[in-house]
PDB file of C-alpha atoms in Angstrom:
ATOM      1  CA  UNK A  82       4.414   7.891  34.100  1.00  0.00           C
ATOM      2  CA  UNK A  83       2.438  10.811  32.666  1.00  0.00           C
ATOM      3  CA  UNK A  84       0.888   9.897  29.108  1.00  0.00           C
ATOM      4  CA  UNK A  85      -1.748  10.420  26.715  1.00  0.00           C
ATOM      5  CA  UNK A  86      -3.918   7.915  24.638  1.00  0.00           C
ATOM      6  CA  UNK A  87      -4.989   9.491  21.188  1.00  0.00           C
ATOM      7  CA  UNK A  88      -8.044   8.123  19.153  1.00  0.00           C
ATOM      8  CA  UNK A  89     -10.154   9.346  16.309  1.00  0.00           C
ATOM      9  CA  UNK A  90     -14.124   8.834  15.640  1.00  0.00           C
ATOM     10  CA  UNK A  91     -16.314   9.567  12.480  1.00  0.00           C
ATOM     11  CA  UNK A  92     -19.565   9.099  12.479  1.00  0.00           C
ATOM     12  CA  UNK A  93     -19.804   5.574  10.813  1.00  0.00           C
ATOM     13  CA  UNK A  94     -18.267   4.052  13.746  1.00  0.00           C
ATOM     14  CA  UNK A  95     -20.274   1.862  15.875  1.00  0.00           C
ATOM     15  CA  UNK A  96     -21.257   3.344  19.544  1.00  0.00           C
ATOM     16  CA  UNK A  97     -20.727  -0.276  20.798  1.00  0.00           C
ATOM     17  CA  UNK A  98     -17.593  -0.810  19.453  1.00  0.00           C
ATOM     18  CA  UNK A  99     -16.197   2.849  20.694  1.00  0.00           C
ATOM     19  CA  UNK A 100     -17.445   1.773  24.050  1.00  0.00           C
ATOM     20  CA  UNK A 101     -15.425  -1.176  24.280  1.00  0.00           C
ATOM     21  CA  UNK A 102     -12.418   0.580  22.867  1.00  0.00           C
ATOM     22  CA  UNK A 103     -12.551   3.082  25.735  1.00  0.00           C
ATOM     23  CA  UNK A 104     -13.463   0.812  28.496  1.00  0.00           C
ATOM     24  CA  UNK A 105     -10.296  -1.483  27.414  1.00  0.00           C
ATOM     25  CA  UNK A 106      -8.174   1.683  27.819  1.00  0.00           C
ATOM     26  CA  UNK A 107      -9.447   2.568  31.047  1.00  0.00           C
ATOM     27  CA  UNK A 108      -9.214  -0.914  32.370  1.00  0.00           C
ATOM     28  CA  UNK A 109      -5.433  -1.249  32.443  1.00  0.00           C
ATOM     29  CA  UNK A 110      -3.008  -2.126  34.889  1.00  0.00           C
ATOM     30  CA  UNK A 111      -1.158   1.090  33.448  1.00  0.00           C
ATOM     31  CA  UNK A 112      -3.660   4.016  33.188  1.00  0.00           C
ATOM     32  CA  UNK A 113      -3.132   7.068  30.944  1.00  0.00           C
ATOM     33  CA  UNK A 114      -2.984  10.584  32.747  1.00  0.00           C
ATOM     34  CA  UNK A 115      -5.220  12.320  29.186  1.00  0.00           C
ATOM     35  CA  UNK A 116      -7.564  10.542  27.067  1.00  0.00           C
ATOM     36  CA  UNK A 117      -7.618  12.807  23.537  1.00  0.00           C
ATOM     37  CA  UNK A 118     -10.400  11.995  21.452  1.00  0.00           C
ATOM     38  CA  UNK A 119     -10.531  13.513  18.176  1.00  0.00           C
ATOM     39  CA  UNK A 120     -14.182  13.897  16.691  1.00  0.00           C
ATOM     40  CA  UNK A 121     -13.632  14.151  13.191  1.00  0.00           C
ATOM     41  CA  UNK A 122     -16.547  16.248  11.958  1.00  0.00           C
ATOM     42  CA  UNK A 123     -20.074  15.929  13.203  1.00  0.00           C
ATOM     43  CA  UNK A 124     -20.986  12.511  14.551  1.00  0.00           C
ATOM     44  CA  UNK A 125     -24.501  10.326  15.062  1.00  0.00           C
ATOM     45  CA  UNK A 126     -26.652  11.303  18.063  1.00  0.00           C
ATOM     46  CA  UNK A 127     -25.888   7.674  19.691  1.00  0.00           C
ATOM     47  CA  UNK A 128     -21.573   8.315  19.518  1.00  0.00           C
ATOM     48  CA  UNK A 129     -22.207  11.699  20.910  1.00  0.00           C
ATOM     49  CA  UNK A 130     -24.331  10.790  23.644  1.00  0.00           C
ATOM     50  CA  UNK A 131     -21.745   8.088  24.529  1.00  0.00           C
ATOM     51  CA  UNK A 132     -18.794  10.495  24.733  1.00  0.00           C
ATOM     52  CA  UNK A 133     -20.615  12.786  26.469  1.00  0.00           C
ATOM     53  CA  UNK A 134     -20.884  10.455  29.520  1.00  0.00           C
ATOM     54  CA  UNK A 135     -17.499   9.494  29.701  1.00  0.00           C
ATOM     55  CA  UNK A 136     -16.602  13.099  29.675  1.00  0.00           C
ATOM     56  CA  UNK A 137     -19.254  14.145  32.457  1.00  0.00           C
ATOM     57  CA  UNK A 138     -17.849  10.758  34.676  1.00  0.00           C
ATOM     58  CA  UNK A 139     -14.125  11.461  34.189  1.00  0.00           C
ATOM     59  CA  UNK A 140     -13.866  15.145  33.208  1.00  0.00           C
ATOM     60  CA  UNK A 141     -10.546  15.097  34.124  1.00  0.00           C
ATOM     61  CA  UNK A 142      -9.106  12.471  31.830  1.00  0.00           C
ATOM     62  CA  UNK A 143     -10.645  13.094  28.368  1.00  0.00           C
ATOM     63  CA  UNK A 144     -10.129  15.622  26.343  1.00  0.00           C
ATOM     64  CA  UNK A 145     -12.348  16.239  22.697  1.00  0.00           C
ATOM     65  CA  UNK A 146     -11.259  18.045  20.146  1.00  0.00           C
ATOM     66  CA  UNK A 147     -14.194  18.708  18.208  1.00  0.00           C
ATOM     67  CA  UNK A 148     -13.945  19.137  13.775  1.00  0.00           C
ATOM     68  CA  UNK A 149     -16.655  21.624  12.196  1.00  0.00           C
ATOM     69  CA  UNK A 150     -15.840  19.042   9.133  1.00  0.00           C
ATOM     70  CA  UNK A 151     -14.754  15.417   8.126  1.00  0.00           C
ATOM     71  CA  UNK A 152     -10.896  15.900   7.300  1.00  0.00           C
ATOM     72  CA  UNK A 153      -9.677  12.058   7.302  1.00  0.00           C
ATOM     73  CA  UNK A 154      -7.588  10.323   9.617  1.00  0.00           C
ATOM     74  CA  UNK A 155      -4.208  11.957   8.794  1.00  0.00           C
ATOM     75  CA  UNK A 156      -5.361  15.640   9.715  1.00  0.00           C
ATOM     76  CA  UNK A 157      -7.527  14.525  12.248  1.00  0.00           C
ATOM     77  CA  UNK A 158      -4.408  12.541  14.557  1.00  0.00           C
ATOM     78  CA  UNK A 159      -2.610  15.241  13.463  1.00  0.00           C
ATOM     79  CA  UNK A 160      -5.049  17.585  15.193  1.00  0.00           C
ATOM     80  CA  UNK A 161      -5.055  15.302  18.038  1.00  0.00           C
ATOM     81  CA  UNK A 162      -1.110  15.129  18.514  1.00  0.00           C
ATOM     82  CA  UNK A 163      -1.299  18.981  19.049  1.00  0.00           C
ATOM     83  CA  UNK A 164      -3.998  18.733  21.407  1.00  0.00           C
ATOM     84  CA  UNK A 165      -1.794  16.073  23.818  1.00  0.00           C
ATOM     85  CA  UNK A 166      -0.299  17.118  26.609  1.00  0.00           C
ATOM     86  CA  UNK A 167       2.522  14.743  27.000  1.00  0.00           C
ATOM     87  CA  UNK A 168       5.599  13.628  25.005  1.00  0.00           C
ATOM     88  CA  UNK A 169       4.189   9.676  25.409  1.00  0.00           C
ATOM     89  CA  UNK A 170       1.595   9.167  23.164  1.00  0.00           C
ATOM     90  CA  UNK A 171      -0.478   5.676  22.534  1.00  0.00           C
ATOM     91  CA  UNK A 172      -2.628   5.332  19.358  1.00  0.00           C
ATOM     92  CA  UNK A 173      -5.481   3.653  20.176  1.00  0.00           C
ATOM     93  CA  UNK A 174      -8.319   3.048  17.223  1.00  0.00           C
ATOM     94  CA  UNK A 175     -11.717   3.023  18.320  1.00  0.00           C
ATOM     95  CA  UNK A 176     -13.002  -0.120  16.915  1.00  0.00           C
ATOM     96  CA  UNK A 177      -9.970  -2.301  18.647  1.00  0.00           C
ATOM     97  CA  UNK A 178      -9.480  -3.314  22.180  1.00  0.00           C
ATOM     98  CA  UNK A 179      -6.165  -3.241  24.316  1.00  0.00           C
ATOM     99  CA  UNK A 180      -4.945  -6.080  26.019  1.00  0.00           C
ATOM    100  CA  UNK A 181      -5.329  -5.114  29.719  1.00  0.00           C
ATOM    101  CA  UNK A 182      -1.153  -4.524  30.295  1.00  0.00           C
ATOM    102  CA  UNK A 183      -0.529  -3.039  26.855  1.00  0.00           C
ATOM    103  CA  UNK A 184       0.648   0.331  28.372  1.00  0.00           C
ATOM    104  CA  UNK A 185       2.208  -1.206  30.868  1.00  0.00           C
ATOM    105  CA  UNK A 186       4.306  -3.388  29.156  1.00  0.00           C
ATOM    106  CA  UNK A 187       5.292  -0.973  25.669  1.00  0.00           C
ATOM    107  CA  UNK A 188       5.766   2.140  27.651  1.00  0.00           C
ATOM    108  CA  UNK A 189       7.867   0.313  30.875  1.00  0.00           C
ATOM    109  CA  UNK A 190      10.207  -0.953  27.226  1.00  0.00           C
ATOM    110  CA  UNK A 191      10.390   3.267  26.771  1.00  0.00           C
ATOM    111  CA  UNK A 192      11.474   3.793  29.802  1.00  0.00           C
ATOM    112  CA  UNK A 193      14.128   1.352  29.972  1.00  0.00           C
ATOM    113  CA  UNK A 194      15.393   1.985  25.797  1.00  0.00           C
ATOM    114  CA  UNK A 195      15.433   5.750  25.657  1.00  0.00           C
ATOM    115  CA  UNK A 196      16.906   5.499  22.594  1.00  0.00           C
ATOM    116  CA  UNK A 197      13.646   3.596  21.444  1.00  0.00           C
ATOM    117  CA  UNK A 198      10.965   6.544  20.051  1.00  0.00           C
ATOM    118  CA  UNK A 199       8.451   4.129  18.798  1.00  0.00           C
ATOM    119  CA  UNK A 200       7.351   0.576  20.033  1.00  0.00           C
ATOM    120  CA  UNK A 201       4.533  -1.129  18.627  1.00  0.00           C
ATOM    121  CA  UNK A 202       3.153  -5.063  18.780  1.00  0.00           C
ATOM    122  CA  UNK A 203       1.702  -7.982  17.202  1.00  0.00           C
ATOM    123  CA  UNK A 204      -1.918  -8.036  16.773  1.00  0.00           C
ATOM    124  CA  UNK A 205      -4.993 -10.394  17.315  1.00  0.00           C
ATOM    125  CA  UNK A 206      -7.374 -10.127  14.516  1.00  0.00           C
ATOM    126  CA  UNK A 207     -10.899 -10.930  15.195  1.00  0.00           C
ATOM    127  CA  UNK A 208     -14.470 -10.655  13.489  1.00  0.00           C
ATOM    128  CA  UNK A 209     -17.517 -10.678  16.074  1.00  0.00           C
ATOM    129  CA  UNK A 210     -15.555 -11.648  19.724  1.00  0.00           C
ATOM    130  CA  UNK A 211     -12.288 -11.368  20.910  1.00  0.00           C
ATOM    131  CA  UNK A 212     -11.612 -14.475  22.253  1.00  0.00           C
ATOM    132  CA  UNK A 213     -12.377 -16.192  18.553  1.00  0.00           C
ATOM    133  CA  UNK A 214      -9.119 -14.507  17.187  1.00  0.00           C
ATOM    134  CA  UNK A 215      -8.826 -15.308  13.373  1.00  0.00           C
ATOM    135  CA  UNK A 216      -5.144 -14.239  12.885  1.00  0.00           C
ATOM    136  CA  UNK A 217      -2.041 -12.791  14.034  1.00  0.00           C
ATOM    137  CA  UNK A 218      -0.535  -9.955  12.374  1.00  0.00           C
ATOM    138  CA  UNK A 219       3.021 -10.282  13.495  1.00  0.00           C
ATOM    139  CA  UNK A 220       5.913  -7.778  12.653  1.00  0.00           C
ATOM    140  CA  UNK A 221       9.483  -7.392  12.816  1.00  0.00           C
ATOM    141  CA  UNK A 222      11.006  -7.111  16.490  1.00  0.00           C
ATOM    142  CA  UNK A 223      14.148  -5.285  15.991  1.00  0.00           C
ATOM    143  CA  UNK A 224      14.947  -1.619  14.571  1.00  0.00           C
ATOM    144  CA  UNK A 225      17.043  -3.395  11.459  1.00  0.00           C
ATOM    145  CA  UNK A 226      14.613  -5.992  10.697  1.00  0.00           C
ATOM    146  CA  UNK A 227      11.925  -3.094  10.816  1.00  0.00           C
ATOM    147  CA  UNK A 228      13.579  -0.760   8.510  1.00  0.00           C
ATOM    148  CA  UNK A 229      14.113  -3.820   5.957  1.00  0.00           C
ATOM    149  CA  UNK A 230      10.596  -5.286   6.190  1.00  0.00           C
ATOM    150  CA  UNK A 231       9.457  -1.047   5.700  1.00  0.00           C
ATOM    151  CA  UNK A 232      10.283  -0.892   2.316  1.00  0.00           C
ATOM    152  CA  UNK A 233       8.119  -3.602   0.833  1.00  0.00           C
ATOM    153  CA  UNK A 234       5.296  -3.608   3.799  1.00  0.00           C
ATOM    154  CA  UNK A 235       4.281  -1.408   6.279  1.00  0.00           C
ATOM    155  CA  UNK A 236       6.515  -3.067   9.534  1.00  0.00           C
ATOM    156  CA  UNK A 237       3.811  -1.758  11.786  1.00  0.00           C
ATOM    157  CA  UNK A 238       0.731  -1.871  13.405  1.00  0.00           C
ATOM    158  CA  UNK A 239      -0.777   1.191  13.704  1.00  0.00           C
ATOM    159  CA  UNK A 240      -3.377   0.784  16.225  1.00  0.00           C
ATOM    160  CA  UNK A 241      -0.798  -1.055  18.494  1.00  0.00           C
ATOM    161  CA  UNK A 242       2.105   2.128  19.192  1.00  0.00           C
ATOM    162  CA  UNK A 243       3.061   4.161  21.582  1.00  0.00           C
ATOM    163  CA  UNK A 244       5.469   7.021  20.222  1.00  0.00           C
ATOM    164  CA  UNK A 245       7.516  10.108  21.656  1.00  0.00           C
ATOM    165  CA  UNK A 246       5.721  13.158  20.316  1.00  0.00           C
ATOM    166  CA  UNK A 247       8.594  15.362  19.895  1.00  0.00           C
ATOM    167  CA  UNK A 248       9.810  12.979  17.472  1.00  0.00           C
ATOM    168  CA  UNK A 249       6.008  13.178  14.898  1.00  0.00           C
ATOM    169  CA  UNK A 250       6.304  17.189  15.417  1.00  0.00           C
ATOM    170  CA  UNK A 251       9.897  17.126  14.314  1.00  0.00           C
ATOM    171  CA  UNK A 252       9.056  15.196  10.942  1.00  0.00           C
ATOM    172  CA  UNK A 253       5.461  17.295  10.261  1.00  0.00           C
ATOM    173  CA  UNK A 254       3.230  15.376  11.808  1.00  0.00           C
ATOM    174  CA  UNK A 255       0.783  13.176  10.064  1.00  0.00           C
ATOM    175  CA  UNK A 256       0.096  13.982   6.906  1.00  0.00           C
ATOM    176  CA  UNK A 257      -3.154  13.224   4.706  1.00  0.00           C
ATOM    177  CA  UNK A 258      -2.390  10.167   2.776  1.00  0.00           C
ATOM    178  CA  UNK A 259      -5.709   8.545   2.568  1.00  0.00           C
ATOM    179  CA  UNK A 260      -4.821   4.888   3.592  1.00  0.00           C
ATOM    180  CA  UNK A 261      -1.026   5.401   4.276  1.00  0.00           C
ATOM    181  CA  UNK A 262      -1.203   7.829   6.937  1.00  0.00           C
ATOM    182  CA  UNK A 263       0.947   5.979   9.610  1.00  0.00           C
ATOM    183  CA  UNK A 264       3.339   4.282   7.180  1.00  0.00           C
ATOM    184  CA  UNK A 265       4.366   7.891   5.446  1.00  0.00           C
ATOM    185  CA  UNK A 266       4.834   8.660   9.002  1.00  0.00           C
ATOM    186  CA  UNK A 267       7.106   6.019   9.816  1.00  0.00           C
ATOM    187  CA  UNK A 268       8.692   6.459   6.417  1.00  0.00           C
ATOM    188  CA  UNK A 269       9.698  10.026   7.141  1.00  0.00           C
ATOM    189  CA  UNK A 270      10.528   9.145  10.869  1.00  0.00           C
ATOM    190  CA  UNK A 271      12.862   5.993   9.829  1.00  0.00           C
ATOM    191  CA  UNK A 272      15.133   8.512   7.294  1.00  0.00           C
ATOM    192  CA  UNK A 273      15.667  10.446  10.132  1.00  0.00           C
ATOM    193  CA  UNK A 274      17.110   7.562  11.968  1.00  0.00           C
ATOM    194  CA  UNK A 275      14.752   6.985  14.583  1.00  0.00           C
ATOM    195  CA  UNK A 276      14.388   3.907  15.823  1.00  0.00           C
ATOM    196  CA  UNK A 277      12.007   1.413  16.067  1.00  0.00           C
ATOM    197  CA  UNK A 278      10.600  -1.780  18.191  1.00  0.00           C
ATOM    198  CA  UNK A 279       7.836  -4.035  18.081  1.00  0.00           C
ATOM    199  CA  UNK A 280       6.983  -6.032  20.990  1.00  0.00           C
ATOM    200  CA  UNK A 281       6.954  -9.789  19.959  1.00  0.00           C
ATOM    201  CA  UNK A 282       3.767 -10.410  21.381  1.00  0.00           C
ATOM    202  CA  UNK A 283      -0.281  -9.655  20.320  1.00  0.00           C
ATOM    203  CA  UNK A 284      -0.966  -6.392  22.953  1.00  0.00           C
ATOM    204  CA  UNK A 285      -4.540  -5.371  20.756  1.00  0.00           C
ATOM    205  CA  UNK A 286      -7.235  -7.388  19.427  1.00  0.00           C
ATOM    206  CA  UNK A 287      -7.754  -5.255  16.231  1.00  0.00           C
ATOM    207  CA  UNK A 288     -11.382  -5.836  14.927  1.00  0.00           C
ATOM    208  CA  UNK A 289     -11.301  -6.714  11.150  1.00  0.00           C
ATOM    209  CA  UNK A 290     -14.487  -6.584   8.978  1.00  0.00           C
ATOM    210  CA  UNK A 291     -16.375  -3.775   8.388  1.00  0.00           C
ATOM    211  CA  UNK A 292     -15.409  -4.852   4.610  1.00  0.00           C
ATOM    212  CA  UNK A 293     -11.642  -4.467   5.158  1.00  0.00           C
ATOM    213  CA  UNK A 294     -10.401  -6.082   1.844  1.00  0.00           C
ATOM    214  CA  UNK A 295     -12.976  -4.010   0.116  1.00  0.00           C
ATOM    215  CA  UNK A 296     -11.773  -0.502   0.716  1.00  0.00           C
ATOM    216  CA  UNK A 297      -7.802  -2.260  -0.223  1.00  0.00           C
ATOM    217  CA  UNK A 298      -9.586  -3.232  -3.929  1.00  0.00           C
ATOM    218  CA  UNK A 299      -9.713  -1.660  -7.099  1.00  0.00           C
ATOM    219  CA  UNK A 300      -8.861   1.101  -9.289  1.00  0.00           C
ATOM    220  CA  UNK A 301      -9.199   3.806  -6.522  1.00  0.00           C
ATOM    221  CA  UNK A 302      -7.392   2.223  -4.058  1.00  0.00           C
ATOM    222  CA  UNK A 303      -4.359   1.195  -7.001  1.00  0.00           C
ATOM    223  CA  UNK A 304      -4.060   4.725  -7.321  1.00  0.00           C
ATOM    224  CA  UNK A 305      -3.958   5.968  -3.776  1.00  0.00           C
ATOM    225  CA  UNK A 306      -1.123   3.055  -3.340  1.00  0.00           C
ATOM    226  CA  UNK A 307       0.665   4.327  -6.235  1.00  0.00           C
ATOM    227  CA  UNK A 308       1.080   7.663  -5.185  1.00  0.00           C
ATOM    228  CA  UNK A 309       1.833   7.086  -1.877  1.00  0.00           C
ATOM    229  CA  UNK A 310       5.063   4.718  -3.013  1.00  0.00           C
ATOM    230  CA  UNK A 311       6.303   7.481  -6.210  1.00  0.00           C
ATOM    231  CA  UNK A 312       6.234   9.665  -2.632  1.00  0.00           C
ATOM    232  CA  UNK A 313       8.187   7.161  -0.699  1.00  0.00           C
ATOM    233  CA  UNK A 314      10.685   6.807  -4.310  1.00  0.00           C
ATOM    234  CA  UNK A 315      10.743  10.921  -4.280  1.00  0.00           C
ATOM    235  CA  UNK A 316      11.966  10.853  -0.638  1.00  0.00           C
ATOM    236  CA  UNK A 317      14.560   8.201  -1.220  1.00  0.00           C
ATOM    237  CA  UNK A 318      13.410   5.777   0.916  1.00  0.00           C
ATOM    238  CA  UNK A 319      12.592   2.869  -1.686  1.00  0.00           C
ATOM    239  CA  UNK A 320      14.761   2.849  -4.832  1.00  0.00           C
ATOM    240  CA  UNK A 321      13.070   2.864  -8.458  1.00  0.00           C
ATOM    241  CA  UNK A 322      13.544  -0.719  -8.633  1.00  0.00           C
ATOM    242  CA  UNK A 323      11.355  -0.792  -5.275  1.00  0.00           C
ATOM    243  CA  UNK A 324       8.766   1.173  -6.918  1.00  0.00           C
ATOM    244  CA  UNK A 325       8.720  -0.957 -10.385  1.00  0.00           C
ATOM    245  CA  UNK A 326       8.192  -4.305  -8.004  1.00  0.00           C
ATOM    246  CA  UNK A 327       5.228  -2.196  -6.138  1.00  0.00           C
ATOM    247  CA  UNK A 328       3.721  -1.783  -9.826  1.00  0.00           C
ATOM    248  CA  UNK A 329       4.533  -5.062 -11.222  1.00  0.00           C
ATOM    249  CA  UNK A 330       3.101  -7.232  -7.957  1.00  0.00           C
ATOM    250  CA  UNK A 331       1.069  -5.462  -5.633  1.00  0.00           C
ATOM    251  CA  UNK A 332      -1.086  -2.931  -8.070  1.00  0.00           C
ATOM    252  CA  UNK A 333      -2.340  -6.530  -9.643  1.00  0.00           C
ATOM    253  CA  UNK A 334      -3.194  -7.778  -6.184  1.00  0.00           C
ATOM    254  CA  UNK A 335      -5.831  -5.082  -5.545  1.00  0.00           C
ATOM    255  CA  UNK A 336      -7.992  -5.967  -8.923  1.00  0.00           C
ATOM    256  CA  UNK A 337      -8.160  -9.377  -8.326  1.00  0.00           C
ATOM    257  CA  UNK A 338     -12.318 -10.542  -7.147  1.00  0.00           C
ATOM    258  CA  UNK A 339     -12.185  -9.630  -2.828  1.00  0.00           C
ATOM    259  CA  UNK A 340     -12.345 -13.565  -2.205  1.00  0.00           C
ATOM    260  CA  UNK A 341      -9.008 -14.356  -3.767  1.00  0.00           C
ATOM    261  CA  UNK A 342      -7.538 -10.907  -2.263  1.00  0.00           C
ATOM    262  CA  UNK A 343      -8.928 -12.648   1.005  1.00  0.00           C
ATOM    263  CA  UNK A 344      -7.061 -15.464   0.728  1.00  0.00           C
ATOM    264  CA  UNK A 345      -3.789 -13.787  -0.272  1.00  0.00           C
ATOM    265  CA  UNK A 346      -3.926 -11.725   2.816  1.00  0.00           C
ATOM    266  CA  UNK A 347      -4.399 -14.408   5.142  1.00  0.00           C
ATOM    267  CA  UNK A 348      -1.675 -16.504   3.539  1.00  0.00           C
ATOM    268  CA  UNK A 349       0.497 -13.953   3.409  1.00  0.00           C
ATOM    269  CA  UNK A 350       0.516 -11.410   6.378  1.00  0.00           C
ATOM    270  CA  UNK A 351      -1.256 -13.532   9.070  1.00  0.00           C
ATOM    271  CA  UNK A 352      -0.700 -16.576  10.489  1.00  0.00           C
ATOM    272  CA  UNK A 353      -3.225 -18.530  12.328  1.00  0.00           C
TER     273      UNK A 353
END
């Protein structure tokens, strides 16, 4: 089966942590026929060097598209979903690590549900190593449960999917929404009636960190969130009453102090 694994770098990211993000792709029981990796704007000396010798030992598989500038993660994937050559895509972030059958396992579900155009997973959260997971991040399994769990919290993981291509071009792609880039995706894609899965089972161990509830706290981020969700109200996916709870509840969430923000994530999206 012919498909292509799309990631993004900036130049914050840590070589180390890119490295293990490719090698976990490469060491699948499934391996992707196109590696695109999206270099969004100029990166450090040490993540250059690094790509470059993945590119000189498999010329073949990767593919760099290369930024003149910083654009964000929305135009950059969306960049990137140009640049693939085939309709199965897998996002792949490259801080995370897959679990070594991921492809295997989401895109053999494709193959058998063609009516199926995007399949994600559960997710292992973890700090320093993989094998001290700190969480799961579990999500709905079926399309209905999806679409109902959508309109209060994003119903997927982004880092875990593996999506028909067609189906992004046909609603415009990603779009920059600093922070919401997949869910306004997914949005947009779910009022078309495409359909959705999740695999019921952890497939990446998605690195947390790197001061996570910090860039999901305070005033900037409150109004990021609220514009993203009027857009969502605009679009007709949540109703005004939807939009009124996203004021009333979660905008207070994001100025309480990052410890108590913590705690309410944990409680409330993970479970141990």
């Amino acid at each position: 089966m012919n498909f292509s694994v799309l990631m993004s770098v900036y130049f914050k990211e840590t070589p180390l942590f890119l490295k293990e993000a490719i090698d976990s792709v490469l060491n699948q029981s499934l391996i992707p026929t196109e590696v695109v990796l999206v270099k969004d704007g100029p990166l450090t000396e040490e993540l250059d060097d690094l790509i470059k010798e993945y590119t000189i030992k498999f010329p073949k598989l990767f593919k760099i598209v290369s930024l003149k500038e910083n654009v964000g993660l929305g135009k950059a994937l969306s960049f990137g979903i140009e640049a693939c050559s085939n309709d199965i895509i897998a996002r792949m972030d490259t801080d995370d690590i897959c679990h070594t059958d991921r492809f295997e396992k989401q895109i053999s579900y494709m193959m058998a549900h063609p009516n199926i155009d995007v399949v994600g997973s559960w997710i292992y959260e973890f700090t320093e190593a993989k094998e001290k997971i700190s969480g799961t991040r579990k999500v709905p399994e079926l399309n209905k449960q999806i679409l109902k769990f959508h309109k209060k919290r994003n119903a997927l993981n982004h880092m875990s999917v593996v999506f028909r291509k067609q189906r992004v071009v046909e609603v415009g792609n990603y779009i920059d929404m600093p922070y919401f880039e997949d869910y306004y995706l997914w949005s947009r894609m779910m009022l078309k009636g495409i359909k959705f899965h999740n695999l019921p089972e952890a497939l990446v161990f998605a690195r947390v960190g790197n001061d996570m509830i910090g860039r999901r706290h305070g005033w900037s981020y409150v109004k990021k969130e609220l514009r993203f969700f009027r857009k969502l109200n605009k679009l007709g996916f949540i109703s005004f009453f939807k939009l009124l709870q996203v004021v009333l509840f979660r905008v207070p969430l994001r100025l309480l102090p990052k410890k108590v923000l913590s705690i309410v994530y944990d409680k409330g999206m993970r479970s141990k």
